[in-house]
Each structure stands twice: as C-alpha cells, then as structure tokens.
C-alpha positions as semicolon CSV with decimal commas, in nm:
position;residue;x (nm);y (nm);z (nm)
1;X;0,980;-3,625;-2,228
2;X;1,346;-3,533;-2,267
3;X;1,243;-3,218;-2,452
4;X;1,022;-3,123;-2,157
5;X;1,304;-3,179;-1,909
6;X;1,538;-2,979;-2,128
7;X;1,284;-2,698;-2,127
8;X;1,264;-2,705;-1,746
9;X;1,644;-2,708;-1,718
10;X;1,662;-2,409;-1,950
11;X;1,405;-2,224;-1,739
12;X;1,607;-2,298;-1,424
13;X;1,920;-2,177;-1,597
14;X;1,751;-1,855;-1,705
15;X;1,619;-1,803;-1,351
16;X;1,965;-1,851;-1,202
17;X;2,115;-1,623;-1,465
18;X;1,859;-1,360;-1,377
19;X;1,949;-1,393;-1,008
20;X;2,320;-1,359;-1,087
21;X;2,259;-1,054;-1,303
22;X;2,050;-0,889;-1,033
23;X;2,282;-0,979;-0,750
24;X;2,490;-0,703;-0,598
25;X;2,749;-0,796;-0,332
26;X;2,587;-0,536;-0,107
27;X;2,257;-0,724;-0,132
28;X;2,392;-1,028;0,049
29;X;2,291;-0,885;0,386
30;X;1,929;-0,855;0,268
31;X;1,692;-1,149;0,234
32;X;1,660;-1,260;-0,129
33;X;1,304;-1,378;-0,176
34;X;1,237;-1,473;-0,539
35;X;1,172;-1,351;-0,889
36;X;0,820;-1,219;-0,854
37;X;0,575;-1,455;-1,020
38;X;0,401;-1,299;-1,317
39;X;0,654;-1,015;-1,337
40;X;0,949;-1,129;-1,544
41;X;1,268;-0,942;-1,468
42;X;1,156;-0,821;-1,125
43;X;1,319;-0,966;-0,814
44;X;1,187;-0,938;-0,459
45;X;1,399;-0,874;-0,149
46;X;1,349;-0,787;0,216
47;X;1,551;-0,537;0,418
48;X;1,525;-0,508;0,795
49;X;1,631;-0,188;0,966
50;X;1,942;-0,293;1,159
51;X;1,865;-0,065;1,452
52;X;1,556;-0,119;1,661
53;X;1,326;0,174;1,590
54;X;1,058;0,147;1,853
55;X;1,202;-0,057;2,136
56;X;0,966;-0,343;2,056
57;X;1,005;-0,473;1,701
58;X;1,219;-0,417;1,395
59;X;1,085;-0,266;1,073
60;X;1,111;-0,486;0,763
61;X;1,061;-0,348;0,412
62;X;0,999;-0,553;0,099
63;X;1,152;-0,397;-0,211
64;X;1,172;-0,495;-0,576
65;X;1,449;-0,455;-0,831
66;X;1,376;-0,423;-1,202
67;X;1,634;-0,571;-1,437
68;X;1,560;-0,302;-1,697
69;X;1,563;-0,009;-1,454
70;X;1,749;0,302;-1,574
71;X;2,097;0,381;-1,447
72;X;2,188;0,165;-1,148
73;X;1,829;0,118;-1,037
74;X;1,865;-0,260;-1,059
75;X;2,073;-0,258;-0,738
76;X;2,023;-0,141;-0,383
77;X;2,309;0,085;-0,281
78;X;2,433;0,164;0,069
79;X;2,313;0,523;0,040
80;X;1,951;0,398;0,022
81;X;1,996;0,179;0,327
82;X;2,161;0,464;0,515
83;X;1,886;0,718;0,441
84;X;1,609;0,469;0,522
85;X;1,771;0,381;0,853
86;X;1,810;0,747;0,949
87;X;1,446;0,817;0,863
88;X;1,319;0,523;1,067
89;X;1,531;0,554;1,378
90;X;1,450;0,861;1,594
91;X;1,804;0,908;1,727
92;X;1,964;0,878;1,385
93;X;1,698;1,104;1,238
94;X;1,793;1,362;1,500
95;X;2,157;1,326;1,394
96;X;2,056;1,387;1,033
97;X;1,797;1,661;1,077
98;X;1,827;1,774;1,438
99;X;1,951;2,127;1,374
100;X;1,690;2,187;1,106
101;X;1,414;2,051;1,327
102;X;1,529;2,269;1,616
103;X;1,548;2,582;1,402
104;X;1,204;2,516;1,258
105;X;1,060;2,471;1,607
106;X;1,215;2,797;1,724
107;X;1,081;2,980;1,419
108;X;0,736;2,830;1,471
109;X;0,742;2,703;1,115
110;X;0,500;2,441;0,981
111;X;0,763;2,172;0,927
112;X;0,688;1,858;1,128
113;X;0,797;1,496;1,129
114;X;0,673;1,291;0,957
115;X;0,666;1,528;0,659
116;X;0,339;1,600;0,484
117;X;0,469;1,559;0,128
118;X;0,777;1,363;0,018
119;X;0,927;1,286;-0,321
120;X;1,216;1,064;-0,425
121;X;1,414;1,120;-0,744
122;X;1,549;0,817;-0,928
123;X;1,376;0,593;-0,677
124;X;1,486;0,251;-0,804
125;X;1,436;0,020;-0,506
126;X;1,277;0,320;-0,328
127;X;1,384;0,213;0,021
128;X;1,383;0,572;0,161
129;X;1,033;0,637;0,022
130;X;0,904;0,311;0,167
131;X;1,060;0,402;0,501
132;X;0,877;0,736;0,492
133;X;0,552;0,559;0,411
134;X;0,606;0,327;0,707
135;X;0,691;0,625;0,926
136;X;0,361;0,799;0,857
137;X;0,437;1,050;0,583
138;X;0,109;1,193;0,453
139;X;0,198;1,173;0,084
140;X;0,491;0,997;-0,086
141;X;0,566;1,039;-0,457
142;X;0,792;0,774;-0,612
143;X;0,963;0,891;-0,931
144;X;1,212;0,751;-1,179
145;X;1,310;0,814;-1,538
146;X;1,073;0,647;-1,779
147;X;1,248;0,380;-1,983
148;X;0,991;0,102;-1,964
149;X;0,696;-0,009;-1,752
150;X;0,900;-0,266;-1,561
151;X;1,053;-0,002;-1,336
152;X;0,711;0,127;-1,236
153;X;0,566;-0,221;-1,199
154;X;0,842;-0,290;-0,946
155;X;0,762;0,028;-0,754
156;X;0,390;-0,051;-0,747
157;X;0,461;-0,404;-0,625
158;X;0,669;-0,265;-0,339
159;X;0,393;-0,025;-0,239
160;X;0,123;-0,292;-0,255
161;X;0,312;-0,561;-0,065
162;X;0,429;-0,331;0,212
163;X;0,086;-0,174;0,247
164;X;-0,058;-0,521;0,298
165;X;0,210;-0,610;0,554
166;X;0,162;-0,283;0,743
167;X;-0,217;-0,292;0,743
168;X;-0,268;0,009;0,513
169;X;-0,592;-0,029;0,319
170;X;-0,632;0,036;-0,055
171;X;-0,809;0,369;-0,016
172;X;-0,542;0,504;0,217
173;X;-0,252;0,383;0,003
174;X;-0,411;0,541;-0,304
175;X;-0,440;0,869;-0,116
176;X;-0,090;0,858;0,029
177;X;0,117;0,742;-0,269
178;X;0,181;0,823;-0,633
179;X;0,419;0,677;-0,891
180;X;0,535;0,901;-1,173
181;X;0,791;0,910;-1,451
182;X;1,027;1,207;-1,442
183;X;1,341;1,302;-1,630
184;X;1,529;1,560;-1,427
185;X;1,501;1,912;-1,558
186;X;1,221;1,826;-1,802
187;X;0,844;1,880;-1,783
188;X;0,871;1,982;-1,420
189;X;0,521;2,129;-1,423
190;X;0,380;1,781;-1,481
191;X;0,551;1,661;-1,165
192;X;0,425;1,965;-0,975
193;X;0,074;1,861;-1,075
194;X;0,132;1,510;-0,939
195;X;0,250;1,657;-0,609
196;X;-0,050;1,887;-0,578
197;X;-0,303;1,620;-0,674
198;X;-0,320;1,470;-0,325
199;X;-0,676;1,404;-0,222
200;X;-0,785;1,575;0,099
201;X;-1,031;1,474;0,363
202;X;-1,200;1,804;0,435
203;X;-1,263;2,151;0,295
204;X;-0,997;2,313;0,512
205;X;-0,729;2,079;0,382
206;X;-0,861;2,124;0,029
207;X;-0,820;2,501;0,046
208;X;-0,463;2,458;0,174
209;X;-0,392;2,213;-0,106
210;X;-0,445;2,483;-0,368
211;X;-0,098;2,610;-0,276
212;X;0,048;2,269;-0,196
213;X;0,275;2,252;-0,499
214;X;0,593;2,215;-0,299
215;X;0,756;1,921;-0,125
216;X;0,873;1,921;0,236
217;X;1,109;1,627;0,201
218;X;1,301;1,550;-0,120
219;X;1,530;1,248;-0,150
220;X;1,798;1,158;-0,403
221;X;1,978;0,835;-0,325
222;X;2,274;0,743;-0,543
223;X;2,171;0,997;-0,806
224;X;2,481;1,218;-0,829
225;X;2,749;0,972;-0,945
226;X;2,734;1,123;-1,295
227;X;2,806;1,500;-1,282
228;X;2,648;1,542;-1,626
229;X;2,307;1,534;-1,462
230;X;2,375;1,753;-1,158
231;X;2,229;2,070;-1,308
232;X;1,911;1,895;-1,423
233;X;1,855;1,731;-1,083
234;X;1,902;2,063;-0,905
235;X;1,663;2,229;-1,147
236;X;1,389;1,980;-1,060
237;X;1,464;1,994;-0,689
238;X;1,463;2,374;-0,670
239;X;1,126;2,390;-0,846
240;X;0,967;2,142;-0,606
241;X;1,116;2,203;-0,263
242;X;0,922;2,398;-0,002
243;X;1,112;2,731;0,005
244;X;1,125;2,791;0,379
245;X;1,128;2,454;0,548
246;X;1,198;2,200;0,276
247;X;1,471;1,939;0,322
248;X;1,667;1,774;0,040
249;X;1,842;1,459;0,160
250;X;2,110;1,344;-0,084
251;X;2,298;1,017;-0,031
252;X;2,562;0,889;-0,267
253;X;2,797;0,604;-0,338
254;X;3,122;0,644;-0,529
255;X;3,115;0,439;-0,849
256;X;3,470;0,521;-0,956
257;X;3,356;0,661;-1,290
258;X;3,476;1,015;-1,211
259;X;3,696;1,174;-0,944
260;X;3,532;1,211;-0,603
261;X;3,563;1,589;-0,618
262;X;3,347;1,595;-0,932
263;X;3,070;1,405;-0,755
264;X;3,086;1,621;-0,443
265;X;3,081;1,939;-0,650
266;X;2,704;1,884;-0,656
267;X;2,681;2,023;-0,302
268;X;2,896;2,327;-0,383
269;X;2,678;2,414;-0,682
270;X;2,358;2,355;-0,483
271;X;2,467;2,596;-0,212
272;X;2,611;2,855;-0,448
273;X;2,322;2,871;-0,695
274;X;2,024;2,777;-0,481
275;X;2,126;2,866;-0,126
C-alpha cells in the first residue's frame, strides 16, 4: 500500500514539475487548465481577448503548449497575444492594417478581411492563427519546425477544441485548416503544395485555386530573436506571400540573446531585398 502511495506522490511531483517547467511568468494572466489527459507533455491554457471584440461577448481561445516544442514554442509570448488581439478587434486591426486596407480598396484589389489564405511560421501556441480561424479566415495553415510529433499534436488539439467550442463541424475544420512541418528556407515547394491543396466548393473556386499558391496573410510571432535564421525565414515568406496584396505581420519579443539592433535588422533586410 505504501508503494502505491509513493507511486501516486511521485506522479503528483512529476505533474507539478511539468507545470513549473511549462510556466512562463507571462502566462499568469491566462487561465491554466491542466496537462491534457492522454497527451503527456502537453499543457492546456485559455486566453481571453482583453478587449471586447463585438460589443456583446469576449472571445476565448484554448491553446496548448508542448514541452518538447522547438525554440521557445513551449511558452506564449506577448507578441502572440498582441497580434491575436489586433486581428480580433476591428479598431486595433484598423490601427495595424488600416493604410494597407485603404490602399487595397482604392486600387480595387482582391484583398479582403478576413483573408482567404493565412499561414503562421513557427506557430507554437498558434494564438494568431486561432484568432484568424475564429475571425472567419477561409484557410489557415499552422506550421512549425519538425522536431517531434508532440508539437503537432498540441496544434491539432488546439484546432479541435476551439472548433468544438465555436461550433465548427469536422468537415469545415478539415477544409479550413492544415498543420504542416516546415524548416524555414527548406523544401518550400512542399509548403506551397499544402497551401494550394485547399478543397473548394465549386468549379469556379476550383479553377481559381490552380493559381492559389500564395498566401494573403503571413504571420511570424516571436520568430526573429535569433538573427541566424532571418534569411531563411525571409526566403520562405517571399516564396509564399501574395505579391500584390499580401501582408506579413511580424511580432517579436526581445530575449536578450543579441543586441536589439541585430533583431530589428530583420525589417531592414526585408525591405531592402524584398521590397
């Protein structure tokens, strides 16, 4: 009997240790739910958009963190919260994209909100992608570097649980989402194929989809803290973004690993080499 109790105590200790390892001080404002049953090393949390988005009810998003996620994908950083909030709230979205939306409207371009096709690099908790899914984006592609299946299990759990909460049926969620492994700058054509594989409802959409190999809304949240990978990220982004109306939203947190100017050089290089 003592052995059994010792075993339970050890399990509790391991659970608490897992919580402590996962815990980020920035996560304290989010609701910690639990380690997801049947998915060791995956924790479940809930984030509520701090600004009312519709005038009637707040938007809550359930997200999962994988202990073995690559980079800093086992934490939710402020940049993800910030992007998600700007996507969900019309006034903040106008602050973020207003000029681009106005120019597109004046040029009679095809860009509209919500975007037709979206893709997030280094998704991790994937809060911006989940916000886009909630906001009605037609197709959202969640990507991260492949290290192990746990990262992708966490992403799939987030999609499934939010779809259930938001009343999105299985057929629709299958049509509107995809999860893919991607290392920046490598095998980009494979990712292009994932983007263009969206199922369409009619022949007219299907004919348009033959050229739908570009993304209207790209996101990179907390992906530029290591300048070593800037060139590779830009290579992937430039190959995927819609040339005329595409938007690449990049949010970042300073990790203190390199000088701030080295992190922000990403934007200088992006403008200089890709326009």
